[in-house]
Amino acid sequence: MEIKCINCRYFRLHELHDNIGICMNKDSPYYMRLVMTEWQCPFFMEFNEEGNEDEFYWCVDCKTMIHKSLLPLHKGHKLVKIPYIDEESHLETYVAD
């Protein structure tokens, strides 16, 4: 597995943008800051969905939330933890007339 933020257990992908997310590692200088998915951090810890206790995951390929019981259906897909939901993301969406 490549050492990139997208593959880290402390990374939470942004709900609207696939190339940024937020770092949740309290030991990292990037804690609670937006980071790029391709960055290489010295505080990297590999994310493993099979050994994780989380019940829900975000499938990057399908752009949907999945339960851990559905992991076999998403084999080969890129899975990350539940995405970071920005409180002001509604400002980035368009309004129809």
Short mmCIF file of C-alpha atoms in Angstrom, two decimals:
data_model
loop_
_atom_site.label_atom_id
_atom_site.label_comp_id
_atom_site.label_asym_id
_atom_site.label_seq_id
_atom_site.Cartn_x
_atom_site.Cartn_y
_atom_site.Cartn_z
CA MET A 1 0.00 0.00 0.00
CA GLU A 2 1.28 3.44 -0.90
CA ILE A 3 2.06 5.88 1.90
CA LYS A 4 -0.51 8.57 1.08
CA CYS A 5 -3.10 10.35 3.18
CA ILE A 6 -5.96 8.62 1.31
CA ASN A 7 -4.64 5.27 2.64
CA CYS A 8 -4.21 6.45 6.25
CA ARG A 9 -6.50 5.36 9.08
CA TYR A 10 -6.71 8.97 10.36
CA PHE A 11 -7.79 10.49 7.05
CA ARG A 12 -11.41 11.54 6.43
CA LEU A 13 -12.22 12.33 2.81
CA HIS A 14 -14.16 15.52 2.06
CA GLU A 15 -17.79 14.81 1.14
CA LEU A 16 -17.72 16.79 -2.13
CA HIS A 17 -14.09 16.80 -3.24
CA ASP A 18 -12.18 13.59 -3.91
CA ASN A 19 -8.74 15.19 -3.71
CA ILE A 20 -8.85 16.69 -0.19
CA GLY A 21 -9.77 15.58 3.29
CA ILE A 22 -9.09 16.24 6.93
CA CYS A 23 -6.44 14.70 9.17
CA MET A 24 -7.75 13.29 12.47
CA ASN A 25 -4.38 12.23 13.94
CA LYS A 26 -3.84 14.23 17.16
CA ASP A 27 -0.08 13.64 17.00
CA SER A 28 0.23 15.12 13.51
CA PRO A 29 0.91 18.81 12.86
CA TYR A 30 -1.93 18.59 10.29
CA TYR A 31 -4.56 17.67 12.90
CA MET A 32 -7.99 19.07 11.91
CA ARG A 33 -6.54 20.66 8.77
CA LEU A 34 -7.41 20.04 5.16
CA VAL A 35 -4.78 17.93 3.42
CA MET A 36 -4.38 16.57 -0.10
CA THR A 37 -5.05 12.87 -0.67
CA GLU A 38 -1.64 12.37 -2.34
CA TRP A 39 0.47 13.83 0.50
CA GLN A 40 2.98 11.62 2.27
CA CYS A 41 2.99 12.19 6.00
CA PRO A 42 5.49 10.78 8.53
CA PHE A 43 2.54 10.02 10.84
CA PHE A 44 0.98 7.59 8.34
CA MET A 45 -0.80 4.50 9.71
CA GLU A 46 -2.27 2.01 7.26
CA PHE A 47 -6.05 1.80 7.01
CA ASN A 48 -7.42 -1.75 7.00
CA GLU A 49 -11.19 -2.09 6.72
CA GLU A 50 -11.14 -5.76 7.78
CA GLY A 51 -9.41 -5.08 11.09
CA ASN A 52 -11.33 -1.90 11.81
CA GLU A 53 -14.20 -1.61 14.29
CA ASP A 54 -16.16 0.98 12.28
CA GLU A 55 -19.58 -0.09 11.05
CA PHE A 56 -19.87 2.23 8.05
CA TYR A 57 -17.46 3.14 5.27
CA TRP A 58 -17.47 5.43 2.25
CA CYS A 59 -16.94 3.78 -1.14
CA VAL A 60 -15.01 6.28 -3.25
CA ASP A 61 -15.79 4.42 -6.49
CA CYS A 62 -19.58 4.24 -5.92
CA LYS A 63 -19.77 7.51 -3.91
CA THR A 64 -22.04 5.92 -1.34
CA MET A 65 -22.03 4.92 2.32
CA ILE A 66 -21.88 1.18 2.95
CA HIS A 67 -22.29 -1.04 6.00
CA LYS A 68 -19.49 -3.44 6.92
CA SER A 69 -21.78 -6.36 6.05
CA LEU A 70 -21.66 -5.19 2.40
CA LEU A 71 -17.85 -5.17 2.15
CA PRO A 72 -17.76 -8.28 -0.09
CA LEU A 73 -19.89 -6.44 -2.69
CA HIS A 74 -17.31 -3.66 -2.85
CA LYS A 75 -14.22 -5.86 -3.10
CA GLY A 76 -11.59 -4.07 -5.16
CA HIS A 77 -13.17 -0.65 -4.58
CA LYS A 78 -11.42 2.17 -2.72
CA LEU A 79 -12.92 2.31 0.80
CA VAL A 80 -12.25 5.03 3.36
CA LYS A 81 -13.73 6.02 6.70
CA ILE A 82 -16.92 8.06 6.88
CA PRO A 83 -16.28 11.31 4.99
CA TYR A 84 -15.70 14.68 6.58
CA ILE A 85 -18.88 16.75 6.27
CA ASP A 86 -18.12 20.44 5.93
CA GLU A 87 -20.68 22.64 7.65
CA GLU A 88 -20.50 25.16 4.82
CA SER A 89 -20.54 22.74 1.90
CA HIS A 90 -24.07 23.85 1.02
CA LEU A 91 -22.48 27.07 -0.25
CA GLU A 92 -20.70 25.06 -2.95
CA THR A 93 -23.87 23.57 -4.38
CA TYR A 94 -26.00 25.18 -7.06
CA VAL A 95 -29.57 26.31 -6.60
CA ALA A 96 -32.14 25.69 -9.30
CA ASP A 97 -34.74 28.27 -10.23
#
